Structures are given as structure tokens and as C-alpha cells.
Coordinates of C-alpha atoms in Angstrom, one line a residue:
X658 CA 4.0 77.3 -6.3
X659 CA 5.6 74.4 -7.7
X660 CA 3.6 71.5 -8.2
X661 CA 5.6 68.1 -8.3
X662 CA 4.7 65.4 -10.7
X663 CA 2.4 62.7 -9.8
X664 CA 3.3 59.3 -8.8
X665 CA 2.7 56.1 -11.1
X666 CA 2.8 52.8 -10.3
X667 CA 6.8 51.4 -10.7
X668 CA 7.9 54.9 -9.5
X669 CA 10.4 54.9 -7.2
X670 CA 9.8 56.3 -3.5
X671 CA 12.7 57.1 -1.4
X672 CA 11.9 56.3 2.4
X673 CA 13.6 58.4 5.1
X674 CA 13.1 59.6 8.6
X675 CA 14.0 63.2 9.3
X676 CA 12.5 62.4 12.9
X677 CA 12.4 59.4 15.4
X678 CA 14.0 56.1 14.9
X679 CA 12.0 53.3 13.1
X680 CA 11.0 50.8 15.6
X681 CA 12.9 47.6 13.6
X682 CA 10.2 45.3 14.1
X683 CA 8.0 47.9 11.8
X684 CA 10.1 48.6 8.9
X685 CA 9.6 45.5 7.4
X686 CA 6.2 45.8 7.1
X687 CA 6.1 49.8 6.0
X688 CA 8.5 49.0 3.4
X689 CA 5.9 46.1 1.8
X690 CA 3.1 48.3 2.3
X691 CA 4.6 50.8 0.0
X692 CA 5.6 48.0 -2.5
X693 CA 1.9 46.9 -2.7
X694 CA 0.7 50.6 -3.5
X695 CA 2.9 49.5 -7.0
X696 CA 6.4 51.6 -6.2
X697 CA 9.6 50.7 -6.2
X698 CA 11.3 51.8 -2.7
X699 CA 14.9 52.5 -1.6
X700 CA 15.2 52.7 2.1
X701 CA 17.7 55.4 3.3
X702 CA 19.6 55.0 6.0
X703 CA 18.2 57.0 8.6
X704 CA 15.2 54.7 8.7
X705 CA 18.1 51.7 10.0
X706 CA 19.8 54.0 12.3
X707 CA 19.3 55.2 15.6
X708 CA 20.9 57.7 17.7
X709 CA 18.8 57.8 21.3
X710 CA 15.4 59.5 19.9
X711 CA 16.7 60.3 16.4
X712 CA 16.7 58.4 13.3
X713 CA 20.8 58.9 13.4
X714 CA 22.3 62.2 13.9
X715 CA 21.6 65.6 12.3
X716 CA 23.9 65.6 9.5
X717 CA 22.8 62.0 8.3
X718 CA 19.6 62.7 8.3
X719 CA 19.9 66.3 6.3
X720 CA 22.1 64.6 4.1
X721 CA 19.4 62.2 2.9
X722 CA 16.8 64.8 2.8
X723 CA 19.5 66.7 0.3
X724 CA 20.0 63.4 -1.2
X725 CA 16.9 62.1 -1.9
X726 CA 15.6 65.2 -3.7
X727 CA 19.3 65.4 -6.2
X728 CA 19.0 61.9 -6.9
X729 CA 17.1 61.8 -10.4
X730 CA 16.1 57.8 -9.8
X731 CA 13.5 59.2 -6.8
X732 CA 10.7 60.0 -7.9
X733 CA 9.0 60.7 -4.2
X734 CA 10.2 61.1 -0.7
X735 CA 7.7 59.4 1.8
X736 CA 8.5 60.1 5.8
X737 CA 8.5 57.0 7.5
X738 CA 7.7 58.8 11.0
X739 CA 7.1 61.5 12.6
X740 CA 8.4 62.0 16.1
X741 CA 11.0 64.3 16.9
X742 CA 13.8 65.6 15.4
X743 CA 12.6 67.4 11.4
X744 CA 13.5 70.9 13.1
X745 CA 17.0 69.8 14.0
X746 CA 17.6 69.7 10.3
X747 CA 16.1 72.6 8.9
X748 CA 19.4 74.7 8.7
X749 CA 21.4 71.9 6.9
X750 CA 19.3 71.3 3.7
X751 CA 19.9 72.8 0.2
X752 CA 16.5 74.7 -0.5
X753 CA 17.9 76.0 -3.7
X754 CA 18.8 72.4 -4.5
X755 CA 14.8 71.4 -3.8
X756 CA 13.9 74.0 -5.4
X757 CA 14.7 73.1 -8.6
X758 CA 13.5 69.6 -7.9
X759 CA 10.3 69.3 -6.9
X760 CA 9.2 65.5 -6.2
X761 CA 5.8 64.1 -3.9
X762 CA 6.9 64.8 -0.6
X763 CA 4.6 63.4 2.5
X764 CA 4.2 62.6 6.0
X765 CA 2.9 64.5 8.7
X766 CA 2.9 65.7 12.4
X767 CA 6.8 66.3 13.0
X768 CA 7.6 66.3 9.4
X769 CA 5.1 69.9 9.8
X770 CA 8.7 71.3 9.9
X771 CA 9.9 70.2 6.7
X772 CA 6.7 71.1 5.2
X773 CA 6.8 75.1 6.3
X774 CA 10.2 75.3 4.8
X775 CA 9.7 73.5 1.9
X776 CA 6.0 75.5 0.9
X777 CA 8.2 78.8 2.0
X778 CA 11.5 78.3 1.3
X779 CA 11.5 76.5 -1.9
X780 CA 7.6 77.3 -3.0
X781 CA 6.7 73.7 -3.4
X782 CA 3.6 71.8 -2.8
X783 CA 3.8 69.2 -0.3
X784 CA 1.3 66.5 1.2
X785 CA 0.2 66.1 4.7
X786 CA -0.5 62.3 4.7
X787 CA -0.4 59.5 7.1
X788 CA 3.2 57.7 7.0
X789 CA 4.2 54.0 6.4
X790 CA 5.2 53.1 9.6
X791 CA 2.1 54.7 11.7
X792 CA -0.8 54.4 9.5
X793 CA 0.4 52.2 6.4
X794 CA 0.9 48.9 8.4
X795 CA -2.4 49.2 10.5
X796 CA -5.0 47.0 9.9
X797 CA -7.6 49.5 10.6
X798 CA -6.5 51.8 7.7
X799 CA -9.7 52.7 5.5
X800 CA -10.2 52.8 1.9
X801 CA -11.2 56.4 2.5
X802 CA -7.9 57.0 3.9
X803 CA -6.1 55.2 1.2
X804 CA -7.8 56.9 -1.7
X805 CA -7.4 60.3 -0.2
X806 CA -3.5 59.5 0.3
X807 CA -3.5 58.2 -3.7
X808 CA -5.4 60.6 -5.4
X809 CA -3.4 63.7 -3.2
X810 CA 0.2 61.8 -4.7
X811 CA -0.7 60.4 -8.1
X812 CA -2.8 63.3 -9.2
X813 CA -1.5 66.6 -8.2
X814 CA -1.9 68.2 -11.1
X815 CA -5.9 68.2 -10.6
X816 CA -7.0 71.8 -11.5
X817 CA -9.9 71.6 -8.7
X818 CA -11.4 69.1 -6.2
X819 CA -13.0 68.8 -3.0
X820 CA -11.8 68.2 0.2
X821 CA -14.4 65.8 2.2
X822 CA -14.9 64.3 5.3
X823 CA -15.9 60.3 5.5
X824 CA -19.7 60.0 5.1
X825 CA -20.2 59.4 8.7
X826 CA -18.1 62.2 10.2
X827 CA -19.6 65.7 10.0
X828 CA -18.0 69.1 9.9
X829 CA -18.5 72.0 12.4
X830 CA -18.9 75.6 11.7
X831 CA -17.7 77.6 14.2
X832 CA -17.6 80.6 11.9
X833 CA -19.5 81.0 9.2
X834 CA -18.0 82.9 6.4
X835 CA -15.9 82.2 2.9
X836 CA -12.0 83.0 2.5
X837 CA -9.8 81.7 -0.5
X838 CA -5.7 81.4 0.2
X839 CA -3.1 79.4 0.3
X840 CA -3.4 76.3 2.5
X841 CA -0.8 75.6 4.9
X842 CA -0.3 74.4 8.5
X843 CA -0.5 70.9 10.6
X844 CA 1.0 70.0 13.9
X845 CA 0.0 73.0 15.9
X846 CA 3.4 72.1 18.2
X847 CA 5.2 72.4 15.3
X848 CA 3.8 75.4 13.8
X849 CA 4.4 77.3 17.4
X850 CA 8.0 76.2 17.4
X851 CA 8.5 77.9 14.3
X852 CA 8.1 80.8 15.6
X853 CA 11.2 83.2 16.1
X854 CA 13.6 81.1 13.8
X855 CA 14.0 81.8 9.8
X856 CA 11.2 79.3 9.3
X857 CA 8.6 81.2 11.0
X858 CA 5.4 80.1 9.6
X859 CA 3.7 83.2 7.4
X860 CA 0.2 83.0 7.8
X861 CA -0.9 86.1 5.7
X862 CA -3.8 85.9 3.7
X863 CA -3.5 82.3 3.8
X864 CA -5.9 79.4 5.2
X865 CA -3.9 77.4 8.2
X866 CA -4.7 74.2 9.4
X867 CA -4.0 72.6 12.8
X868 CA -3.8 69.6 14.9
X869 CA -2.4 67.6 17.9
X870 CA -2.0 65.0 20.2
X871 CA -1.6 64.6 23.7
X872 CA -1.8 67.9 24.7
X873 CA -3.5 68.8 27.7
X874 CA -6.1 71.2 27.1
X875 CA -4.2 73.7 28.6
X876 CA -1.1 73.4 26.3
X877 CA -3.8 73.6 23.3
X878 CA -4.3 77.0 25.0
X879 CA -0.9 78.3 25.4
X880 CA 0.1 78.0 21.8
X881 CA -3.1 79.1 20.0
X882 CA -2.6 81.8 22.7
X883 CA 1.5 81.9 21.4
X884 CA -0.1 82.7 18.0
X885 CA -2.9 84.9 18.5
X886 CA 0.2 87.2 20.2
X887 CA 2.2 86.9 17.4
X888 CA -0.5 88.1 14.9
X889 CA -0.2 84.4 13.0
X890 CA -4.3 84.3 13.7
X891 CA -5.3 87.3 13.1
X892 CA -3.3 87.4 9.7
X893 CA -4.6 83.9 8.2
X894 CA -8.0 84.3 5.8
X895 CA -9.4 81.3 7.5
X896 CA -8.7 78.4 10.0
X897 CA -9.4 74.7 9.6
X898 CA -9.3 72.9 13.2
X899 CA -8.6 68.8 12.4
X900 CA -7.9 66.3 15.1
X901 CA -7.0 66.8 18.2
X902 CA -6.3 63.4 19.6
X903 CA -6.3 62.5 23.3
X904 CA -6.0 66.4 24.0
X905 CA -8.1 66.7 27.2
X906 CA -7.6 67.5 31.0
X907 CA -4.5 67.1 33.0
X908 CA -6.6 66.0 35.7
X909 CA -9.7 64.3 34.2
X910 CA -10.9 63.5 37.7
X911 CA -11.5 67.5 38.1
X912 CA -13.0 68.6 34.9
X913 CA -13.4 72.0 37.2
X914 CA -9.8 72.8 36.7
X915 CA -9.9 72.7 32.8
X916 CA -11.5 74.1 29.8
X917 CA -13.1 72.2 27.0
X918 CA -11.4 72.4 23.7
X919 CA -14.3 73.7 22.5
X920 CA -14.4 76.7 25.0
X921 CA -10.4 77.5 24.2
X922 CA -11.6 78.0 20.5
X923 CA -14.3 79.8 21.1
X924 CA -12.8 82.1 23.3
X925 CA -9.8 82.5 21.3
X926 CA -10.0 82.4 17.9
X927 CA -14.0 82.9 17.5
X928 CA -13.1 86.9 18.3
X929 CA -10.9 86.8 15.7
X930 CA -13.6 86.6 13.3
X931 CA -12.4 85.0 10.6
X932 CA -14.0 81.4 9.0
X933 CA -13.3 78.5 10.6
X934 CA -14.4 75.2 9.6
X935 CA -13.6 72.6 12.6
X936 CA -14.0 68.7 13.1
X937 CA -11.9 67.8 9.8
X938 CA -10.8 64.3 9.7
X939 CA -7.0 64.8 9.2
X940 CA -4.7 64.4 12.0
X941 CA -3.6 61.6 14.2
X942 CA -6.4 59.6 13.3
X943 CA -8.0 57.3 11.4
X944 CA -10.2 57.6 8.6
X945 CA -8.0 60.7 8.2
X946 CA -7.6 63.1 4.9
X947 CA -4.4 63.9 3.4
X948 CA -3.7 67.5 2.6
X949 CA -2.3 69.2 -0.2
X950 CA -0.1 72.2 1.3
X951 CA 0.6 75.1 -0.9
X952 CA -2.2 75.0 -2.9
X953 CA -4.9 77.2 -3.2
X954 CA -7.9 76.7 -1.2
X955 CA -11.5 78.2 -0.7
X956 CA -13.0 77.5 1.8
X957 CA -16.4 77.9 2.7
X958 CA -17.1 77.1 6.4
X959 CA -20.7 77.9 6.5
X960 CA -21.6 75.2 3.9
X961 CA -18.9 73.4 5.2
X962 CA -16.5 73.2 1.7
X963 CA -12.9 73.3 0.9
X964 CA -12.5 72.7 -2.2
X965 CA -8.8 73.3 -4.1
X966 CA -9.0 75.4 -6.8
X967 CA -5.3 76.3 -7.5

């Protein structure tokens, strides 16, 4: 795996959306709250534009991908959103072109997408971070949530390192057991959707991570289910469950028609028999840990440690 150079202050970060249009009244203020992490920004295009849902139209918004990692000024691409729209794009980027040059690349939840292709297609390291316009301009964003984001994009070179949850959070076993591999993942909608096309997610040997947000409990169901059928469970060394974010009954007025979370995972992945560490604060939430995907992880669910070790 390639791992891209860290970010320094005065570094210049390219800002795209390979999603969902960039509410205007919240550009402004993502833009400035890159500036004051010390980095130069140039704002692409697709983070003006809007075409219905989409941050412009599919070829725009590849094209700025592709441009964005060719142009030897950038030094790191930062989504600005998630959303909808990063799988649209997946056939129209040069991989060979990214290949050869690797920058910091982050965001999360849609941007899953572009983070499968880029750990498969083009073997680089990418980061699973919060995103300017979602988390950056919040006022409840956390200096743990801050310093996981910089030391994940200024320091990737970092030989080891632990992965750990704020102070006052606690992780969850729910099985105990040790697994090293290659840690890749996030939005668990995203991940299922991959399924079937030439970015199918490959889970072998490798320790996956997943998360949502408002999913019913039973949709949380059908796609672990998806992937349990597809062998994507059953072939990962170990599973880390993060946030799951106002996933709960369709009908919370008849808690009799629904399964706890906690039930779905027990019933479905605890046969599996693998480790799996659960409760991780990474997600759609806030404090929330940023992720670096493609990089070797052990993970130790018992103890509850993941620490990065390659």
C-alpha cells in the first residue's frame, strides 16, 4: 500500500464534492475552517455547483477528482460532503493516474465509495474523517476529534499507534479474539452497494469496519444479511462495529415488531466467530475517530485494542 505524504501547515488542500451539493450558506465557513488548520485551499467547482442532488453532474465531478490528484500544487483532497452521488463516478476516474500520485485523501460516509476503489484499485491509503462542511463548522467539534483528524493527515507515515476511544466512551466486546489485516470499510450502505460492480469490496483476510445512519433496524439487517450471503463476513479476519446513528425501529411505538441492534449482531455475525470489537466512536457522530484505511491493523477485541502496525 501506498502511503501518501503528510500534510504541513501552508500545504495546499483541494476541496471537492464527489457527492451532494454544498448548502451555500455552509461553504463559507468550511472553507475558513480549513484555512485555520494552517492550509492553503482551492475550492473546486463541484463544491459551487448543483445539479438537483449532485454537486454538478458526473463528468464534472470525476473530472475534478482526476484533476485534483494530476495537479502537482495539491497536496490533499478533503471531501466537503458526503451525500449521494461518489458511486456515480467510479467508472470515470484515472486509477492508474492516482496511482502514481498518492496525496491525503478524506471524508467519509458516501465518499466510502471512493475510498474502496482507491485502497483496491490504486493500493493507496486513504482517511475516514469527518468533512468540512458537516463536522468542521460545528461548534460542538472536540479536541479529541480534531487531534485524531490531524495526527491521521499530518503523520501518516507513523510506523505504529493506537486507535482509542474518548476517555468517557467504552468499547464492547462482542467477540473476544485477536486478528491482524488490513483495515478497510465505513458506510455499511455503501459497502453493500458495492457489491456486484468491479468495485466489489474484498474483505479477505482483512479487518472491516462499518457504520450508518438512519437506517431502520431492519435495513441494518438486510445488508449485514446481503454480506453474510456473499461471503464478505465470513471472509474478513475481524469486524469493528462504529456508530450507528438514529438506526432504530420503524415503528418506535411497537418495539414488538423490531429487533435491537444489538440482537441483529448477535444473531448474525456473532456465529461467524470471528473478533469483533463494537461501540467505536467513528461514524456520524461526534467525538468521532478518523480512520486510516489500508493500513495494517491488529486488533485485539478482548482487551479492546486496535492499534496500526503497518
Amino acid at each position: 500500500m501506498k502511503i501518501p505524504k503528510g500534510l504541513k501547515k501552508g500545504d495546499t488542500i483541494g476541496l471537492i464534492s464527489a457527492s451532494s451539493a454544498t448548502p451555500p450558506e455552509l461553504l463559507p465557513k468550511a472553507i475558513e475552517a480549513v484555512e485555520k488548520l494552517g492550509f492553503n485551499v482551492v475550492v473546486g467547482n463541484s463544491c459551487w455547483e448543483r445539479h438537483g442532488y449532485l454537486a454538478g453532474v458526473d463528468g464534472l465531478r470525476a473530472k475534478e477528482v482526476n484533476e485534483m490528484f494530476k495537479d502537482p500544487t495539491i497536496d490533499g483532497i478533503f471531501c466537503i460532503r458526503g451525500g449521494y452521488g461518489a458511486m456515480k463516478i467510479l467508472s470515470q476516474l484515472d486509477y492508474e493516474m492516482i496511482k502514481e500520485n498518492p496525496k491525503v485523501f478524506v471524508g467519509y460516509s458516501d465518499v466510502t465509495a471512493l475510498h474502496i476503489a482507491f485502497n483496491q484499485q490504486c493500493e493507496l491509503v486513504t482517511y475516514h474523517t469527518p468533512m468540512p462542511s458537516t463536522e468542521f463548522v460545528k461548534p460542538e467539534m472536540d479536541d479529541y476529534t480534531w487531534n485524531s483528524f490531524l495526527n491521521n493527515v499530518t503523520q501518516t507515515e507513523r510506523s505504529s499507534y493506537f486507535l482509542e476511544n474518548p476517555s468517557s466512551q467504552m468499547m464492547t466486546t462482542l467477540v473476544p479474539g485477536e486478528a491482524t489485516g488490513q483495515l478497510i470499510g465505513g458506510n455499511l450502505t455503501l459497502v453493500t452497494a458495492s457489491l456486484g460492480t468491479p468495485y466489489e469490496i474484498d474483505t479477505k483476510g482483512k479487518i472491516l469496519f462499518l457504520e450508518d445512519i438512519d437506517e431502520y433496524e431492519r435495513s441494518i439487517d438486510r445488508m449485514l444479511t446481503q454480506l453474510k450471503l456473499a461471503g464478505k463476513l465470513d471472509d474478513a479476519a475481524g469486524i469493528i462495529l462504529g456508530a450507528w446513528t438514529n438506526c432504530g425501529p420503524q415503528n418506535p411505538n411497537h418495539p414488538e415488531q423490531s429487533l435491537r441492534l444489538q440482537t441483529i449482531f448477535e444473531e448474525i455475525l456473532v456465529p461467524i466467530n470471528i473478533p469483533i470489537l463494537m461501540d467505536v466512536a467513528c461514524g456520524h457522530c461526534l467525538p468521532t475517530m478518523s480512520l486510516p484505511l489500508g493500513r495494517t491493523l491488529r486488533l485485539d477485541s478482548e482487551n479492546k485494542v486496535m492499534e496500526v502496525v503497518g
